[in-house]
Structure formats: C-alpha cells, structure tokens
Tab-separated table of C-alpha atoms in Angstrom:
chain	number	residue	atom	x	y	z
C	956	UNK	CA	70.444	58.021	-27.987
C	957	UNK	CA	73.103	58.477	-30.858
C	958	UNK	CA	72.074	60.680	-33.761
C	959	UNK	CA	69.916	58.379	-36.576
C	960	UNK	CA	72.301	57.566	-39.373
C	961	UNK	CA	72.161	59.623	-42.969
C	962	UNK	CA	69.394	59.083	-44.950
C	963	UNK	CA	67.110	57.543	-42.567
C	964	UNK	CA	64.070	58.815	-40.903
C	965	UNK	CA	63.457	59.904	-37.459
C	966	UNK	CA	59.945	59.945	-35.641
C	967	UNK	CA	59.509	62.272	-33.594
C	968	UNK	CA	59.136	60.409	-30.354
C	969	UNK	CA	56.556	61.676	-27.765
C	970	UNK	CA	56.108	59.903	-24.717
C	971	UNK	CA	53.113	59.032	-22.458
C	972	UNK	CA	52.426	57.273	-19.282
C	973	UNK	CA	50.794	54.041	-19.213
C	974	UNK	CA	47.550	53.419	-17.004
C	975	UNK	CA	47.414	50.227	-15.274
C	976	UNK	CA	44.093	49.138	-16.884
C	977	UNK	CA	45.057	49.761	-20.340
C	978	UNK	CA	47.457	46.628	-19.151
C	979	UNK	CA	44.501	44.550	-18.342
C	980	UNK	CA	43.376	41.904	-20.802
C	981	UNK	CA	40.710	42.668	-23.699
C	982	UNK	CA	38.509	40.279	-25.721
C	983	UNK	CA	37.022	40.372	-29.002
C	984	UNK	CA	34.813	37.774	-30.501
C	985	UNK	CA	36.019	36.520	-34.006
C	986	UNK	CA	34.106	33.905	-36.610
C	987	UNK	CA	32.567	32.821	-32.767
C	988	UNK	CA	35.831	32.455	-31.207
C	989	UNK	CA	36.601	34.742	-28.021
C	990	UNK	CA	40.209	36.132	-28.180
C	991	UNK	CA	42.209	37.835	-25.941
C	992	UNK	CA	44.674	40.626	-25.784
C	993	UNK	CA	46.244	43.673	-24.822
C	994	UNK	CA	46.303	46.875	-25.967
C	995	UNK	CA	47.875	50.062	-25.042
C	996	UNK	CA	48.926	53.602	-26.185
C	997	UNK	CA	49.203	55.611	-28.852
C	998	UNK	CA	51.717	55.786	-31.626
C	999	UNK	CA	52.581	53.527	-35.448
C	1000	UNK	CA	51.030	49.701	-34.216
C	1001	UNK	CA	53.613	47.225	-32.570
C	1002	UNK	CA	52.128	43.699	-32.672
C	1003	UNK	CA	53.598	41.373	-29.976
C	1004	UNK	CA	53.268	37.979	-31.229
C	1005	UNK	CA	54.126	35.068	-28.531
C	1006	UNK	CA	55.272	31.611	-28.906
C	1007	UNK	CA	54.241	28.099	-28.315
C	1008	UNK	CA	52.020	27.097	-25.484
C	1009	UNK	CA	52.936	31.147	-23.874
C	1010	UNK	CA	50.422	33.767	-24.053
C	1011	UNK	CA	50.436	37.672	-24.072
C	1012	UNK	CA	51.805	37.628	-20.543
C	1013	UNK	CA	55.426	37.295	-21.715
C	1014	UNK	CA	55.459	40.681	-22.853
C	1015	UNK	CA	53.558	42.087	-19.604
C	1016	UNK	CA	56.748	44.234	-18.158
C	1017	UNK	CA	57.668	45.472	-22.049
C	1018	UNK	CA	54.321	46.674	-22.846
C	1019	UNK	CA	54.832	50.248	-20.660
C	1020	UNK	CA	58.012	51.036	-22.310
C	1021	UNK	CA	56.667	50.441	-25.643
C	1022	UNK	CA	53.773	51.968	-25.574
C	1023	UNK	CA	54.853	55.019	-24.459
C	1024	UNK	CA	55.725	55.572	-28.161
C	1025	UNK	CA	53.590	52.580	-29.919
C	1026	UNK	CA	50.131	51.498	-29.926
C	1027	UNK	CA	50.848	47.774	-28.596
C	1028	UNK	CA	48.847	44.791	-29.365
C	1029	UNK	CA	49.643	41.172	-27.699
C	1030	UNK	CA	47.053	38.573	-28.333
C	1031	UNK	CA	46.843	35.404	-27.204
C	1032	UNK	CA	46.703	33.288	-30.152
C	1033	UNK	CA	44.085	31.010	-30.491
C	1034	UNK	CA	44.360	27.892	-28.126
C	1035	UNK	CA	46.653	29.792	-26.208
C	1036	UNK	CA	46.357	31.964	-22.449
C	1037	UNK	CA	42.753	33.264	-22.273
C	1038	UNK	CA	41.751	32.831	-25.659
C	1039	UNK	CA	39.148	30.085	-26.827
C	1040	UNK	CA	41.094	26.634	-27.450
C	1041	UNK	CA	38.697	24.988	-29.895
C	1042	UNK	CA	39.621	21.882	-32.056
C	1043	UNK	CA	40.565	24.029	-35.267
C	1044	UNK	CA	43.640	24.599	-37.360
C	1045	UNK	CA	46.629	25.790	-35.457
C	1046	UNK	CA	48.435	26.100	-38.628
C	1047	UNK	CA	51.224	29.312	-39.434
C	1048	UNK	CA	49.491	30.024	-41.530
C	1049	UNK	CA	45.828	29.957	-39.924
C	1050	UNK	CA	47.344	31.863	-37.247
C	1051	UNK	CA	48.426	34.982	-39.676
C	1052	UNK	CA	44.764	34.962	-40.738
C	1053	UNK	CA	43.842	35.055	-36.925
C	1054	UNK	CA	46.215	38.270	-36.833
C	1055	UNK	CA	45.044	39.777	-39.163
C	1056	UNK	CA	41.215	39.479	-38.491
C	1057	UNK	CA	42.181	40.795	-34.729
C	1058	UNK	CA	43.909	44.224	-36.167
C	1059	UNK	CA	40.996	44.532	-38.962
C	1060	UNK	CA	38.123	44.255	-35.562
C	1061	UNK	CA	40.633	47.009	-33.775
C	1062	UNK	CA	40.954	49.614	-36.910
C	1063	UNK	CA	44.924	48.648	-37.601
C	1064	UNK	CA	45.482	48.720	-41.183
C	1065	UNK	CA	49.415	47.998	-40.552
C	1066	UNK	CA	52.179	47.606	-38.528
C	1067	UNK	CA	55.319	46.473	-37.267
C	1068	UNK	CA	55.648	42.618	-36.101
C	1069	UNK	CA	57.547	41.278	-33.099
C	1070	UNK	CA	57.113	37.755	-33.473
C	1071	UNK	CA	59.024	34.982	-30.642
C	1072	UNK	CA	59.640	31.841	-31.208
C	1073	UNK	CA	56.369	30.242	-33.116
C	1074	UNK	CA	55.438	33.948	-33.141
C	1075	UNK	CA	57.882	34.843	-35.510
C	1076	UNK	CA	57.156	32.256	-38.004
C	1077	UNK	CA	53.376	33.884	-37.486
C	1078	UNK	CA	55.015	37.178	-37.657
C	1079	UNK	CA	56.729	35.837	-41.373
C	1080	UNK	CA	54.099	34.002	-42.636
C	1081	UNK	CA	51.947	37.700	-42.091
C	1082	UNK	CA	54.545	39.334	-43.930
C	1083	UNK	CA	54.270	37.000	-46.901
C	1084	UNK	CA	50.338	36.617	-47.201
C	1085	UNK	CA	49.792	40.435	-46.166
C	1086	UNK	CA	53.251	42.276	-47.087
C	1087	UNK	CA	50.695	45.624	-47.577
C	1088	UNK	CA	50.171	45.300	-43.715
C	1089	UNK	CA	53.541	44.767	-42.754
C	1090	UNK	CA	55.638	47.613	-41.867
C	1091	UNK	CA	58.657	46.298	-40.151
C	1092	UNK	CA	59.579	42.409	-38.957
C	1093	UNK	CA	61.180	42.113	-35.954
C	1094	UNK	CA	62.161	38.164	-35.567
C	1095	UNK	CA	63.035	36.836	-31.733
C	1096	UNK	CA	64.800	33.440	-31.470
C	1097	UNK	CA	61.981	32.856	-34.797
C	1098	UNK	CA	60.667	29.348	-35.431
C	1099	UNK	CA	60.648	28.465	-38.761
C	1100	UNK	CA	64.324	29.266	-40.630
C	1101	UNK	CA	66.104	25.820	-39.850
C	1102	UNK	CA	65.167	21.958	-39.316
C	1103	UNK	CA	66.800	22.134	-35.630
C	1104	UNK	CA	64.548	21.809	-32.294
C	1105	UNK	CA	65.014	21.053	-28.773
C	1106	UNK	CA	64.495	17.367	-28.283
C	1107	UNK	CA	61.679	17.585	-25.706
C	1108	UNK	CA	59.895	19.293	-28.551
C	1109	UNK	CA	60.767	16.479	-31.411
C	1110	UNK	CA	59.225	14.264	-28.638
C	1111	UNK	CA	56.193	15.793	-27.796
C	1112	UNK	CA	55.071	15.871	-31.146
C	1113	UNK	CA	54.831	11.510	-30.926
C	1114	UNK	CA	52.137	10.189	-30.330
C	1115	UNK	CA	51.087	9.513	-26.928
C	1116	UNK	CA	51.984	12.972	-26.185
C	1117	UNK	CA	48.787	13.577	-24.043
C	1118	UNK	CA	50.239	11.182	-22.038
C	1119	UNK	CA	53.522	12.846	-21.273
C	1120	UNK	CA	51.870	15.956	-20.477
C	1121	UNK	CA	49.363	14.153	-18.240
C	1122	UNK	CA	51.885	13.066	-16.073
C	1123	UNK	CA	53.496	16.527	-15.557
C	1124	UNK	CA	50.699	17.100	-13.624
C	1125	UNK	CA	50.519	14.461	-11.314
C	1126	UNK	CA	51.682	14.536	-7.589
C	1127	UNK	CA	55.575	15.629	-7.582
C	1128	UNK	CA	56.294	15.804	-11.058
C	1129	UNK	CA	55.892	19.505	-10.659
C	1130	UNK	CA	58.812	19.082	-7.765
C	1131	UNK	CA	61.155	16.888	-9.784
C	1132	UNK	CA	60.731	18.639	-12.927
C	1133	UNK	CA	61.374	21.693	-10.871
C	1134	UNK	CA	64.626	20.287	-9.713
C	1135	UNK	CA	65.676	18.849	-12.747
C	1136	UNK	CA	65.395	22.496	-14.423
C	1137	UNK	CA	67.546	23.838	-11.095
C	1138	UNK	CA	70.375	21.513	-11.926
C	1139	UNK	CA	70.424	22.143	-15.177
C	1140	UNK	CA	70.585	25.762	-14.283
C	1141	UNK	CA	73.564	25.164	-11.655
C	1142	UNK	CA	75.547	23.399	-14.419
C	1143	UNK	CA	75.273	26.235	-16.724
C	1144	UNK	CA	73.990	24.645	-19.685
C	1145	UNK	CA	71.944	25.888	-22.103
C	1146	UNK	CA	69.297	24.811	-21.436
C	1147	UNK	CA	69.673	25.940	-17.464
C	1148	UNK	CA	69.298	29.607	-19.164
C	1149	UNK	CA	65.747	29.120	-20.247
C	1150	UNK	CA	64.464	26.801	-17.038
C	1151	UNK	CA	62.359	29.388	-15.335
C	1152	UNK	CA	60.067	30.094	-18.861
C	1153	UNK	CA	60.076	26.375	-19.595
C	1154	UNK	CA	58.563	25.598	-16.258
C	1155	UNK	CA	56.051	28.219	-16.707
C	1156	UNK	CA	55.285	26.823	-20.128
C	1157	UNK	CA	54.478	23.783	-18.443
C	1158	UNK	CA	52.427	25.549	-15.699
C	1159	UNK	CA	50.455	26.693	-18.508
C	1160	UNK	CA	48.813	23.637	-19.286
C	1161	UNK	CA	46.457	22.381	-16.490
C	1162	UNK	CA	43.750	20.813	-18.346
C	1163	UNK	CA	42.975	18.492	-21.058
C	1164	UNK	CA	42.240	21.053	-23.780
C	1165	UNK	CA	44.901	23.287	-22.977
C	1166	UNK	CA	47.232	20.554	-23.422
C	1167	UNK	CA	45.349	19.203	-26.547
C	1168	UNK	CA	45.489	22.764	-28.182
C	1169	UNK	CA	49.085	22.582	-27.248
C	1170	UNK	CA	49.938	19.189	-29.415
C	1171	UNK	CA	47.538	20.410	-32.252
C	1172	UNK	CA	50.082	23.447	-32.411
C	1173	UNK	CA	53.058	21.955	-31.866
C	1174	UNK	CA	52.349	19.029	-34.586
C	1175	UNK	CA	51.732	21.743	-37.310
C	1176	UNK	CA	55.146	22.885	-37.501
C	1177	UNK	CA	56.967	20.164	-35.640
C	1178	UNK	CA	57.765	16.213	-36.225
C	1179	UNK	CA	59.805	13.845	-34.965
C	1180	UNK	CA	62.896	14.859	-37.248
C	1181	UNK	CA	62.340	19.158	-36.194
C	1182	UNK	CA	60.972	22.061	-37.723
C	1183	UNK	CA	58.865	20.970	-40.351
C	1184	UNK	CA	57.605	24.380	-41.561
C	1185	UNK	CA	59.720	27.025	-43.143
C	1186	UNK	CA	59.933	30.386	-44.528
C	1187	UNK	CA	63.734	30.100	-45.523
C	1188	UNK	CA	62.456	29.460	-49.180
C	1189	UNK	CA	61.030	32.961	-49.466
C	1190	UNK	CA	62.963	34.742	-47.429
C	1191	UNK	CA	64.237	36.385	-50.568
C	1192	UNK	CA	60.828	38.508	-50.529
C	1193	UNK	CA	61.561	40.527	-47.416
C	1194	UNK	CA	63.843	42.514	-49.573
C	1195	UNK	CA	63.044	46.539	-48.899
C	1196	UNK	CA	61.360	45.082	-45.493
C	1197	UNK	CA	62.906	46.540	-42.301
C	1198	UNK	CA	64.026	43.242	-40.819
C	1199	UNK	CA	65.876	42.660	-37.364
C	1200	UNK	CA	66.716	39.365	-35.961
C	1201	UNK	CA	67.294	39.549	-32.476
C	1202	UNK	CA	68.619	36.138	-30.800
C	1203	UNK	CA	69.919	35.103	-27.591
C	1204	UNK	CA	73.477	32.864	-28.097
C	1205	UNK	CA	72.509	30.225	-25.612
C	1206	UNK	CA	69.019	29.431	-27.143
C	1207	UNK	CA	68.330	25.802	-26.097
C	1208	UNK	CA	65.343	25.608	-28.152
C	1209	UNK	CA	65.819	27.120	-31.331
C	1210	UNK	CA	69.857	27.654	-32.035
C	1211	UNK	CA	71.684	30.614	-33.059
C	1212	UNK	CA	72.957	29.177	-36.079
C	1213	UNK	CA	69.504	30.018	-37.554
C	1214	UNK	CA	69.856	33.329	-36.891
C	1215	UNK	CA	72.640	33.380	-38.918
C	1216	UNK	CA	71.005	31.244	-41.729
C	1217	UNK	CA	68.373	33.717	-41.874
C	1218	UNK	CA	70.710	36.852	-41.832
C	1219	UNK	CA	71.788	35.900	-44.954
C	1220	UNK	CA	68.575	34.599	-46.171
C	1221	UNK	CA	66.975	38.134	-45.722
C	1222	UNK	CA	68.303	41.219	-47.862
C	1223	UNK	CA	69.157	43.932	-45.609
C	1224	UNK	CA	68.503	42.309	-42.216
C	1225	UNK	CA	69.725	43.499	-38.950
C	1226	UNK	CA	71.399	40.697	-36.710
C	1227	UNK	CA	71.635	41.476	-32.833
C	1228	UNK	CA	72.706	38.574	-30.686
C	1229	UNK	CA	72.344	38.794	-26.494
C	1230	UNK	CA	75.802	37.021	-25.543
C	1231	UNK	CA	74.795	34.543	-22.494
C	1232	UNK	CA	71.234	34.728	-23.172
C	1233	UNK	CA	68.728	31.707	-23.815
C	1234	UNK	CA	65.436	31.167	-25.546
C	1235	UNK	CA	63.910	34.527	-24.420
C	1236	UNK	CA	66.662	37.207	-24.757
C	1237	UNK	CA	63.844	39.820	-24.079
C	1238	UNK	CA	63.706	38.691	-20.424
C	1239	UNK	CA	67.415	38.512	-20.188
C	1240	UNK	CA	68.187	41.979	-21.283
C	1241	UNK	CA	65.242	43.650	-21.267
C	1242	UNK	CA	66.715	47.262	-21.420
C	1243	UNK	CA	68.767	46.109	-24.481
C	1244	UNK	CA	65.563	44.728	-26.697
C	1245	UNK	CA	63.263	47.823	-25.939
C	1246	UNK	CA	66.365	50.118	-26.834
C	1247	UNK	CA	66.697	48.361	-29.575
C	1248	UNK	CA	63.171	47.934	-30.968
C	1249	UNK	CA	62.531	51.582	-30.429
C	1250	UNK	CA	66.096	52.661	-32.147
C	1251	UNK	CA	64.764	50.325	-35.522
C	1252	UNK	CA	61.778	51.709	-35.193
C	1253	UNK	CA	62.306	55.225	-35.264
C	1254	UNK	CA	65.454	54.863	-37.621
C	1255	UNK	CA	63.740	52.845	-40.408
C	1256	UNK	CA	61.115	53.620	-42.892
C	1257	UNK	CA	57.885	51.537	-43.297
C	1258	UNK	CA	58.058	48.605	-46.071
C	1259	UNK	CA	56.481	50.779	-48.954
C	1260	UNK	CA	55.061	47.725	-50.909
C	1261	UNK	CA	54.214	47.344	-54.377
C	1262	UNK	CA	52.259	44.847	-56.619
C	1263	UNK	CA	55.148	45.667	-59.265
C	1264	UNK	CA	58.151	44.722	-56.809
C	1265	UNK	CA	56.700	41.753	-55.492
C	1266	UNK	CA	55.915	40.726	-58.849
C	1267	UNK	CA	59.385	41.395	-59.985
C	1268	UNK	CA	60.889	39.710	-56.682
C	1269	UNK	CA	58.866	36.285	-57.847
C	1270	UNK	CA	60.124	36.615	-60.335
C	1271	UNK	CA	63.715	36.900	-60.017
C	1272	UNK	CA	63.625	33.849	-57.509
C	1273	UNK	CA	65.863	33.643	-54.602
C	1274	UNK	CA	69.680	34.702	-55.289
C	1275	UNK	CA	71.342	31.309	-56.238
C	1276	UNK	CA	68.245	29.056	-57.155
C	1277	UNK	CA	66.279	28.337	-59.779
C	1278	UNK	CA	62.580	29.671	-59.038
C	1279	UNK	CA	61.265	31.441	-61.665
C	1280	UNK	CA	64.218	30.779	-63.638
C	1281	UNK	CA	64.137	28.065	-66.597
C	1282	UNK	CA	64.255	24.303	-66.069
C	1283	UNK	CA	68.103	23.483	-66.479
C	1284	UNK	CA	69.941	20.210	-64.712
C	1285	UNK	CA	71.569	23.013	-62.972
C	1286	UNK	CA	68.854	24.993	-61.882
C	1287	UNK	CA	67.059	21.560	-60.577
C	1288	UNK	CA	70.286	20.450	-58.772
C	1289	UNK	CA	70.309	23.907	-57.047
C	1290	UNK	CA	66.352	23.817	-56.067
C	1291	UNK	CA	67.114	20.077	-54.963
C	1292	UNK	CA	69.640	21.113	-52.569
C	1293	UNK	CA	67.490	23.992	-51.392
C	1294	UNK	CA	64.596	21.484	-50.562
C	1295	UNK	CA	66.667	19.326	-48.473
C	1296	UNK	CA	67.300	22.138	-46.365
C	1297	UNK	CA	63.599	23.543	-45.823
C	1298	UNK	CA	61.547	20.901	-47.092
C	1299	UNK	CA	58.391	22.675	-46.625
C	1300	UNK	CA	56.995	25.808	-46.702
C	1301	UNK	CA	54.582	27.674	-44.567
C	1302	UNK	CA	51.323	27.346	-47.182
C-alpha cells in the first residue's frame, strides 16, 4: 500500500483471523422486534448497511477481510433476511432509528457507514439525524441522490404489486425469469450485469409477508415517477464528513449520473467508479472495494462534529440556494428549481 498522503492520519493496522462462527448470524430483540445480524472483530465499527429486499448475506465474503481490521456489523433491516417483518414503518428514516437502537444494544457509540443501494440513503439519513455517531460515509450505488429508477422498480410500487410478485412464484416463472435474466446477460446490457443479484432478490421473497414487507419498503421511497425520497437537499451538511462514493458504471438500477450529482453535492467527497460493473460493484471487484474501504479508512480522520458547525452549516444553506438566506425573487427562483429536482426530503 502507497504511503498515506501529508497531513492525514494513519491507523496502525493490526490484523486478526476471523473464526467461522463469529460469521454466523446474531439476534437481538428491539421495542419487541427480533433482529438479526452479524458481527465480527475488533477494530473502529464498520456498519454494513444492505439494500432493498437483500439482507446481511451480501456482504458474507467481505466481512473476513474487514474485520480483520474493523469491528463489522451487518443487520438485516427490519422486514428484511432473518429479521422480524412486522406491518410497521419502513421509512429512511425509521430505518436510521432501527440503526441506531441496534449499535446502542451492542455498546457502539460511532462509526463508519457503508450503506448500498436503499442502505445508503439509511446510511445518509443516519448521518443527518445522528452526525455525532457518524464517523465516515461510505455511499455504494446510494438510493436517494436523483429521481431515476429501474422501471421494474417504478412498477412494483403500483398497486397490485402483490400480485406481480405472486406470480414469480408460480410453476416456471422461476425458469423464464431465469432465462430472461440469461439473455439479457448474453446481450451485454446493463442490466445483464446485475442478473444473478436480481434473481436472488427475487428468491428472497417466498411468502406473503416477505413480499408485503418488501412493497411497504419499496413504496416509502419509490412511486410511479422514481425516487421519491432524497438527501440531495442537505447534502451540503456532510461538509468535514469523510465521504466516498463508490459506483459501478453499468448500474441498471440506480445510474451513475447520480454519483456524479452527488460528488458535487457533497464537499470533499471521494468518487470511485468500477468501469464495467453493475448495481453491486462490491461483487464485481471485490479486491478493489475492500482496498479501497480500508485505504479511506485508515487515511481519513473521524467527522469531529460540533453543535457550532452544524449550526453554522444551517445556516449558511447549501452553496447556490436560498436556505437560510432572506426571501428574495431570486433566492425563491433558485429554491424552486432545487425542489423540482429532489422534491422531497428524507424527514
């Protein structure tokens, strides 16, 4: 590994081996809701936050790498892999409170975020509702910086959704989809790139509540127009935040131009994008996200946060808009055009 550049710190890095039960998954009863997860090592806290209708399992083969230098924790959020999958709210913003009551039952006062997909808008909205907890943000293919979906996605969120995912499960839909996914792969399109997780997204939901906790997700940040949450409105506030965005170029589901949008939404970010790589550049490259998560780890600095700096941040507004500034035609023409682009926010 290349020498740290000036000025930043370096942790010194000691490495352990990884039993296979600290692999296994844990469970921890919260406000009478089991959750799962998994937890290993020792080290600063590296939260592994998955996305829609996936579970912990997606970071399975990363978790003895990281570990050997982190303590890792990968729930599964609520309604999600082994966790409880009551009718409750499957909100952003519900799920950063779910976070953070997990880490509070497990002694972790902070740490650094890795948030995929719907996990990084979780991994976000965290950031902004407990910036004092958040050391570092590390943002995978993120929900939640653009209007742009996948189709499939716009379409699920419709009603008679239940319906559509019924069917997947009938006789030979599994098949067809299957080789519907394997075409798409053989032509090379984008979506070919990220067949093999879809699929297992869709495996994922065998039963009625699965699928039901699956729609009550998806319809909190989705509708039939995209994204409907956003953080891109406060982005602003993740400046002195150790920020990396980490995308793959092909993403099918989310598209890079996001990544882009949020680059330059975020003061300071880091922008790494996996060339031929879909929705989930961590199984792509592997090697090249746990270099590089261990490389921002060790070269940045926690977020040292401050009731003064965030007040002043508010304060200041975003770069180019009016919040917190006065109420000018120009100011309101610049906020309007802001709007149109994120329409909502996250709380």
């Amino acid at each position: 590994m290349a020498d740290a550049p000036l000025g930043r710190p370096r942790r010194t890095v000691r490495l352990r081996s990884v039993g296979d039960g600290e692999l296994r998954l844990h469970h921890r009863v919260v406000h009478g809701y089991r959750r799962a997860y998994r937890m290993a090592g020792e080290g600063p806290a590296l939260v592994l936050i998955h996305g829609i209708g996936d579970s912990s399992a997606t970071w399975a083969e990363l978790i003895p790498d990281l570990a050997r230098t982190h303590t890792v924790i990968a729930p599964d959020l609520l309604g999600h892999g082994a966790s409880d999958k009551p009718r409750a709210d499957y909100s952003v913003a519900a799920y950063a409170n779910g976070v953070r009551d997990l880490l509070a039952t497990l002694d972790i006062e902070s740490a650094t975020l890795v948030g995929h997909s719907l996990g990084g808008g979780v991994a976000m909205q965290f950031a902004y509702q407990y910036p004092e907890r958040t050391e570092r943000l590390v943002l995978v293919s993120a929900g939640g910086v653009g209007g742009e979906v996948n189709p499939v996605l716009r379409a699920v969120s419709l009603p008679g959704a239940h319906l559509l995912l019924s069917a997947l499960r009938l006789p030979g839909m599994r098949l067809q989809v299957g080789l519907f996914a394997r075409l798409m792969s053989l032509l090379d399109t984008d979506l070919g790139q990220d067949a093999p997780e879809l699929l297992t997204l869709v495996d994922a939901l065998p039963d009625t509540t699965s699928r039901s906790a699956f729609i009550r997700t998806l319809r909190a940040v989705v509708d039939w127009r995209g994204q409907a949450v956003t953080m891109l409105d406060r982005c602003y506030l993740t400046e002195g935040m150790p920020t990396m965005l980490l995308w793959g170029d092909r993403d099918s589901v989310v598209p890079v131009r996001h990544a882009h949008g949020a680059h330059r939404a975020m003061p300071g970010s880091r922008l790494e994008v996996f060339e031929g790589a879909g929705h989930f550049p961590f199984h792509s490259d592997p090697a090249r996200f746990l270099a590089l998560v261990e490389e921002f780890t060790t070269t940045t600095a926690p977020a040292d946060w401050s009731r003064e700096h965030w007040r002043e941040l508010l304060r200041a507004g975003r770069s180019g808009t009016s919040v917190g500034r006065p109420d000018t035609p120009q100011n309101r023409a610049v906020e309007r055009d802001l709007r149109e682009a994120s329409e909502r926010s996250a709380t």
